CSV table of C-alpha atoms in Angstrom, one decimal:
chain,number,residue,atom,x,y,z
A,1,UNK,CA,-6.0,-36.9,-17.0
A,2,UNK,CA,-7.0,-33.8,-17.7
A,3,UNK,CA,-6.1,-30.8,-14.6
A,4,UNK,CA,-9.5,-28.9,-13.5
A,5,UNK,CA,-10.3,-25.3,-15.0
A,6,UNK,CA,-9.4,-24.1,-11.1
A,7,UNK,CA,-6.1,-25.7,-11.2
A,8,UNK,CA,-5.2,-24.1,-14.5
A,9,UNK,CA,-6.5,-20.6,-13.7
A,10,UNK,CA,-4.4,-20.9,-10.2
A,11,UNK,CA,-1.0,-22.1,-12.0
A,12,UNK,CA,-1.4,-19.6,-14.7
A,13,UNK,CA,-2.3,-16.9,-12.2
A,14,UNK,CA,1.0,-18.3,-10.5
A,15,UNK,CA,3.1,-18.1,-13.2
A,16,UNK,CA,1.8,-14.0,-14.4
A,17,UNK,CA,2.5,-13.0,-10.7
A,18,UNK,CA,6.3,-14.9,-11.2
A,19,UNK,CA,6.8,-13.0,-14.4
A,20,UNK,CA,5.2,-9.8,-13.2
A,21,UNK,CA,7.8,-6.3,-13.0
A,22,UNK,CA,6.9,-2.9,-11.7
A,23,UNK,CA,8.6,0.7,-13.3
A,24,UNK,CA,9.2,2.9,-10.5
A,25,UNK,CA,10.0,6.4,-11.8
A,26,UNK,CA,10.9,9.9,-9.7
A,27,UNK,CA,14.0,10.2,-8.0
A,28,UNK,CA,13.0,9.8,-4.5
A,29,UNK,CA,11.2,6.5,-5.5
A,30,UNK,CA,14.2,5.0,-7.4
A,31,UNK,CA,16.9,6.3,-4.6
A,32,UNK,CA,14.4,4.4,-2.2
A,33,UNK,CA,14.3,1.2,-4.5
A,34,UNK,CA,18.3,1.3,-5.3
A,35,UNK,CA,19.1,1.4,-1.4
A,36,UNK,CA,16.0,-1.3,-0.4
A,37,UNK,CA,18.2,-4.4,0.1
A,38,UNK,CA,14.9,-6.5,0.1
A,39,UNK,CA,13.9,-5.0,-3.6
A,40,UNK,CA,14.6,-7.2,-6.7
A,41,UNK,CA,16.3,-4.7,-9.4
A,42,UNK,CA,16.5,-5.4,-13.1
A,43,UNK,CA,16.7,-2.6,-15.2
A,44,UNK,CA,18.0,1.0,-14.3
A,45,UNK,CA,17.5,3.9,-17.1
A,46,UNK,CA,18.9,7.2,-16.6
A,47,UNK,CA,19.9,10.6,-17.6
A,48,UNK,CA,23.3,12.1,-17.2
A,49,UNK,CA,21.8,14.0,-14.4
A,50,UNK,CA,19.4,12.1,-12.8
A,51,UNK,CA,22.7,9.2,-12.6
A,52,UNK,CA,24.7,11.8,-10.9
A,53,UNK,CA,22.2,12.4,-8.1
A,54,UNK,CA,21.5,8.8,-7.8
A,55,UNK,CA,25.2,7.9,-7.7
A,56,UNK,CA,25.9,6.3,-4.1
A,57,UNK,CA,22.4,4.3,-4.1
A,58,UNK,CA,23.3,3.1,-7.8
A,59,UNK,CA,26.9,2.0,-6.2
A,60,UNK,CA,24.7,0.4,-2.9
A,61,UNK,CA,22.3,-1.6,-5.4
A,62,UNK,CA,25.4,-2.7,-7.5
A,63,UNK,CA,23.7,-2.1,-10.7
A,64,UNK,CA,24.7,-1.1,-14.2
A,65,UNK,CA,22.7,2.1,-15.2
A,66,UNK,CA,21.0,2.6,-18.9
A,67,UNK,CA,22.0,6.6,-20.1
A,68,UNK,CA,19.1,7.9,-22.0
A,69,UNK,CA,18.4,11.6,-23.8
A,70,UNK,CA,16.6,13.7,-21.6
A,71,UNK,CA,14.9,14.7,-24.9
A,72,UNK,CA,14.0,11.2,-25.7
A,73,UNK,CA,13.1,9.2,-22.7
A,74,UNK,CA,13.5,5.2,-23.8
A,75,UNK,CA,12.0,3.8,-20.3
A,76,UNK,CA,8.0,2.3,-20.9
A,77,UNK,CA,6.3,4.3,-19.1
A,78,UNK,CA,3.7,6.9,-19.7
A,79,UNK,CA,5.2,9.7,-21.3
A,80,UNK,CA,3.2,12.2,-19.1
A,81,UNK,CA,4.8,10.4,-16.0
A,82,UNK,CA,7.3,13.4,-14.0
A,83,UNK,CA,10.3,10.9,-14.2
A,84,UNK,CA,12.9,13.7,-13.9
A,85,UNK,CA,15.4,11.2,-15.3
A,86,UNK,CA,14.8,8.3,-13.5
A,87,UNK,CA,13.2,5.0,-13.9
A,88,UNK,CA,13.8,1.2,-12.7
A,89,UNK,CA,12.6,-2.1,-13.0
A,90,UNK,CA,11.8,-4.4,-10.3
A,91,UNK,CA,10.1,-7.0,-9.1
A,92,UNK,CA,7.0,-6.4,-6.6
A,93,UNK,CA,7.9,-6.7,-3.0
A,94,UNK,CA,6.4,-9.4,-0.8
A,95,UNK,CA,6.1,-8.2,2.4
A,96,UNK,CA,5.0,-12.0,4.2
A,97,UNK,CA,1.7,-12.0,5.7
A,98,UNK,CA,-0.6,-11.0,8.6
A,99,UNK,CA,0.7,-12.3,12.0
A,100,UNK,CA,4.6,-11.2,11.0
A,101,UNK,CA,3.5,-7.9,10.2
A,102,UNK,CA,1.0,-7.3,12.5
A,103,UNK,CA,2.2,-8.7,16.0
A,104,UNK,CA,4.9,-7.3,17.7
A,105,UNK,CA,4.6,-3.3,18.3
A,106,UNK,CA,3.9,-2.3,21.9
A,107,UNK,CA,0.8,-1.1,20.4
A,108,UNK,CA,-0.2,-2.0,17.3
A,109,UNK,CA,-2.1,-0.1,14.6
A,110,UNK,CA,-3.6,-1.2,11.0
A,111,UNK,CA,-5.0,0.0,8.1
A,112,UNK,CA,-7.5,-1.7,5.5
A,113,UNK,CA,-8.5,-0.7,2.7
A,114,UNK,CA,-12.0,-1.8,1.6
A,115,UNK,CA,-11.8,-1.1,-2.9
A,116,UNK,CA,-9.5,1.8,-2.7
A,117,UNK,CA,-7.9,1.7,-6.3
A,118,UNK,CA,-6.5,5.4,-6.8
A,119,UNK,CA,-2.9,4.8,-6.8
A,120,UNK,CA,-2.4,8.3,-5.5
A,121,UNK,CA,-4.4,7.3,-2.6
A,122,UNK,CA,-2.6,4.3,-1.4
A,123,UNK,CA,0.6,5.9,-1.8
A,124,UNK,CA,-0.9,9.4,0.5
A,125,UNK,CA,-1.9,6.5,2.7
A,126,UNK,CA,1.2,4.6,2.9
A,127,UNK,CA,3.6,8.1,3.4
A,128,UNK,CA,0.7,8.5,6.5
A,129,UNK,CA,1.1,4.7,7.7
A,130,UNK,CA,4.9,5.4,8.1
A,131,UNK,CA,5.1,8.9,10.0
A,132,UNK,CA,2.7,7.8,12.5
A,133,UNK,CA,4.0,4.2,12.6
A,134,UNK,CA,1.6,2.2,11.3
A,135,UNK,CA,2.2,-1.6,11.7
A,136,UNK,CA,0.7,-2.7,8.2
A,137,UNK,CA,-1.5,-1.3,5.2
A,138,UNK,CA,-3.5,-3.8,3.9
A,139,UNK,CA,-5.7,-4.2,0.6
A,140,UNK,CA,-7.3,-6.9,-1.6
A,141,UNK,CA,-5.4,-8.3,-4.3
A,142,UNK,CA,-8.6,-7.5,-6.7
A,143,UNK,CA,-10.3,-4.1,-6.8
A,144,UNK,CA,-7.0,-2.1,-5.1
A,145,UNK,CA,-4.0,-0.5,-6.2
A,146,UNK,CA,-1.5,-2.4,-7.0
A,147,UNK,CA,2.6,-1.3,-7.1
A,148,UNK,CA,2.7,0.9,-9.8
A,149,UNK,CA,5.1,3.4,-10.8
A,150,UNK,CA,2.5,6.5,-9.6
A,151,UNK,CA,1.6,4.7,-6.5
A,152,UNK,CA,5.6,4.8,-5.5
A,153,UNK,CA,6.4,8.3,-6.4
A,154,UNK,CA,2.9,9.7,-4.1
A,155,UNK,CA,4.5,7.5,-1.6
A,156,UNK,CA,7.7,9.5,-1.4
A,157,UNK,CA,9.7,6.8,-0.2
A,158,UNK,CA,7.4,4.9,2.1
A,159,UNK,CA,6.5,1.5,-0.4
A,160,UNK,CA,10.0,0.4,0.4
A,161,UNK,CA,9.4,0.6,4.2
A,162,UNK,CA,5.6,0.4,5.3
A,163,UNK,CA,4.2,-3.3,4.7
A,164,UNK,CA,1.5,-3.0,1.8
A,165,UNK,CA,-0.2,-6.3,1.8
A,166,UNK,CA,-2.7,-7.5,-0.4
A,167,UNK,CA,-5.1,-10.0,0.6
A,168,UNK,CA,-7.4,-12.6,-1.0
A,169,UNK,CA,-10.7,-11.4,0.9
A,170,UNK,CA,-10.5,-8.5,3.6
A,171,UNK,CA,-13.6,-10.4,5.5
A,172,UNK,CA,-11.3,-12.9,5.8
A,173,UNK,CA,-8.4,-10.7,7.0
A,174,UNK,CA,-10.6,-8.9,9.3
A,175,UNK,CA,-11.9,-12.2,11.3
A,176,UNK,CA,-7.5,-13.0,11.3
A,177,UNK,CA,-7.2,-9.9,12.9
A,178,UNK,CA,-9.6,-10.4,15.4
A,179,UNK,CA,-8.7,-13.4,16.5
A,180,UNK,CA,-5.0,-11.8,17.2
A,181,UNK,CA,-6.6,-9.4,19.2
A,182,UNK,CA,-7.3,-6.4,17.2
A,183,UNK,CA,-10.4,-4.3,17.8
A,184,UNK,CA,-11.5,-3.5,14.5
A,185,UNK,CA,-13.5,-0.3,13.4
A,186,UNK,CA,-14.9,0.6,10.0
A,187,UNK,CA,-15.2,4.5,9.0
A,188,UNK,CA,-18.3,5.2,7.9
A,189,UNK,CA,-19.7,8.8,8.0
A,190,UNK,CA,-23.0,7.6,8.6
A,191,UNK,CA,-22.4,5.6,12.1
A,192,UNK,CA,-23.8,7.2,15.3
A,193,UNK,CA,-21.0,7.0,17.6
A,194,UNK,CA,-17.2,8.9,16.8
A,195,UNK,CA,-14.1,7.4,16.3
A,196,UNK,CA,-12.7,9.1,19.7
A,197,UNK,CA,-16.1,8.0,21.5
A,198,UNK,CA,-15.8,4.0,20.5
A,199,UNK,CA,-11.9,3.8,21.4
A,200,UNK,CA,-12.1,5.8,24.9
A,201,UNK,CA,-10.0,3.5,27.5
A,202,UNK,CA,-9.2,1.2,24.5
A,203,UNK,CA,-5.9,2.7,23.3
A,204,UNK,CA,-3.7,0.6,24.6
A,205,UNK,CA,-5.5,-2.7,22.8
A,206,UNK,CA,-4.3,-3.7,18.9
A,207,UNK,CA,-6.8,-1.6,16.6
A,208,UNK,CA,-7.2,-1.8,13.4
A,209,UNK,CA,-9.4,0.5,11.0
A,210,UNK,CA,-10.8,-0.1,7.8
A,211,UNK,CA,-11.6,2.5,5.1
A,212,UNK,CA,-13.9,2.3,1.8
A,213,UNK,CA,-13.4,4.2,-1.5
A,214,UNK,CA,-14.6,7.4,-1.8
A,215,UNK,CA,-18.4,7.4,-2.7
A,216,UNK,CA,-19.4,4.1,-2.3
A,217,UNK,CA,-17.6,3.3,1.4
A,218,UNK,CA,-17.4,0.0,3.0
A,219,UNK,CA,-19.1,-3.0,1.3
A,220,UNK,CA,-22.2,-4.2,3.3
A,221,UNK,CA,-19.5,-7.7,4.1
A,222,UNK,CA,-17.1,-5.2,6.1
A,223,UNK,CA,-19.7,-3.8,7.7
A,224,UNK,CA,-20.9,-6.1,9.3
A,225,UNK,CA,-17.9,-7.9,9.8
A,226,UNK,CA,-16.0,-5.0,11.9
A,227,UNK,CA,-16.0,-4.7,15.2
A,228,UNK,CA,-17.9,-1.5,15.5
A,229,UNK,CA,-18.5,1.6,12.7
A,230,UNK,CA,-17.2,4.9,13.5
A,231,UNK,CA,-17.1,8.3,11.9
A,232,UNK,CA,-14.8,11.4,12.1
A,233,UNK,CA,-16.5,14.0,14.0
A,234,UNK,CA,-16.7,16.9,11.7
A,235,UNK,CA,-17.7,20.4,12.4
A,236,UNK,CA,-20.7,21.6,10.0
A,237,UNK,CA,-21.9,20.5,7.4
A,238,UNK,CA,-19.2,19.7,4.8
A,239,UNK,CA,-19.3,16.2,3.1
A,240,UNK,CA,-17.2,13.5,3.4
A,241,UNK,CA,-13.1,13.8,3.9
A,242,UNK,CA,-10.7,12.1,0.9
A,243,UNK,CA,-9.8,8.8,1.8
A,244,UNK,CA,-6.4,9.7,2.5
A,245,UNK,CA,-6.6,12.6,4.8
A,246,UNK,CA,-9.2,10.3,6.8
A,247,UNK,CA,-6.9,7.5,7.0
A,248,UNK,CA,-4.2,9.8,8.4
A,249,UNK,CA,-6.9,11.6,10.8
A,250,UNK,CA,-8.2,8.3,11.9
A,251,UNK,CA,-4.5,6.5,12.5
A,252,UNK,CA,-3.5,9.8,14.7
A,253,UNK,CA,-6.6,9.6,16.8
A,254,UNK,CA,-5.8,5.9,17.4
A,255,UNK,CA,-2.6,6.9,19.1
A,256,UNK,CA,-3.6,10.0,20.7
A,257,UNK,CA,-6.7,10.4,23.1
């Protein structure tokens, strides 16, 4: 009998996620990697300098290191990429899903992110989610940034250590959330009330916020799936913030009335 299109497209999208690999380049991204017990390593390429700096997380991830010319870098990636030296294979963490990333701080704090694709983004994002203790970042695993080698080195560190979770539908996600208690804003620079305003004696409860892509925001869905829409109260008339210094502004403002 023959299998369904829907069963074929799902075991062949099984099998290209299986097979998928990730090369993380930049020297803090590769020393996070190396030292990230949870990381799946497979292929280390080096300079003579770069392996010298890297030499106790090389000896922690127990891996045998490629030497290449500095002159003619042999590692696939773009040959604009500031690799100073440094690049490694691996295999895209999997971080688990909602409730055990999201339950369990004394107060709880998430980020979604509504078509945010700039790799540079997530990874500004991800560094924010970490120093202000975010419990989880969350995107869609269609129209967002994937692990990529750029996405790591923005990060500085952080992919290894802040759950990135990508999600079917972020709807979906949202309504999860809410039924585990979060109280859910969307930012959207054209909502009436400010972000301080809607969260006022509401600090203490689970929030999470959701952010769109720069220019075209939150999807008409998230709106009107969120809890409430709030904006960042800006002084004068300057246009909207990058999606990255908002997520940061937004995530400190949760924590601190």
């Amino acid at each position: 009998m023959k299998k369904p299109k829907w069963v074929v497209e799902k075991e062949q999208a099984r099998k290209a996620a299986a097979s998928e690999t990730v090369w993380l380049f930049g020297l803090h991204a590769v020393r996070d990697a190396l030292m990230n017990p949870k990381r799946q390593k497979l292929r280390l390429i080096v300079t003579r300098n770069a392996r010298d700096k890297l030499t106790e997380a090389i000896a922690i991830a127990g891996i045998d290191a490629e030497m290449a010319d500095p002159r003619k870098f042999t590692a696939p990636i773009d040959p604009a990429s500031v690799h100073q030296g440094a690049a490694l294979e691996v295999k895209p963490l999997d971080w688990g899903g909602l409730a055990e990333n999201c339950i369990g701080q004394e107060t709880p704090r998430v980020l979604l992110l509504d078509r945010v694709t700039d790799p540079h983004n997530v990874g500004a994002i991800l560094r924010s989610a970490e120093v202000l203790g975010a419990s989880a970042v969350i995107g869609t695993r269609h129209h967002s940034a994937p692990e990529t080698g750029a996405l790591a080195k923005t990060a500085s560190g952080a992919l290894e250590r802040q759950p990135y979770l990508r999600v079917r539908n972020l709807a979906d996600a949202i309504v999860k959330l809410q039924e585990m208690g979060f109280f859910v804003l969307g930012l959207d620079g054209e909502a009436e009330q400010t972000i301080e305003a809607a969260l006022e004696g509401k600090r203490d409860l689970p929030i999470a916020l959701v952010l769109g892509a720069e220019g075209p925001g939150l999807r008409q869905k998230t709106k009107e799936t969120v809890d409430q829409l709030v904006k960042i109260d800006a002084a004068g008339g300057f246009g909207s913030l990058n999606v990255s210094n908002a997520a940061a502004i937004s995530l400190y403002t949760s924590l601190n009335g």
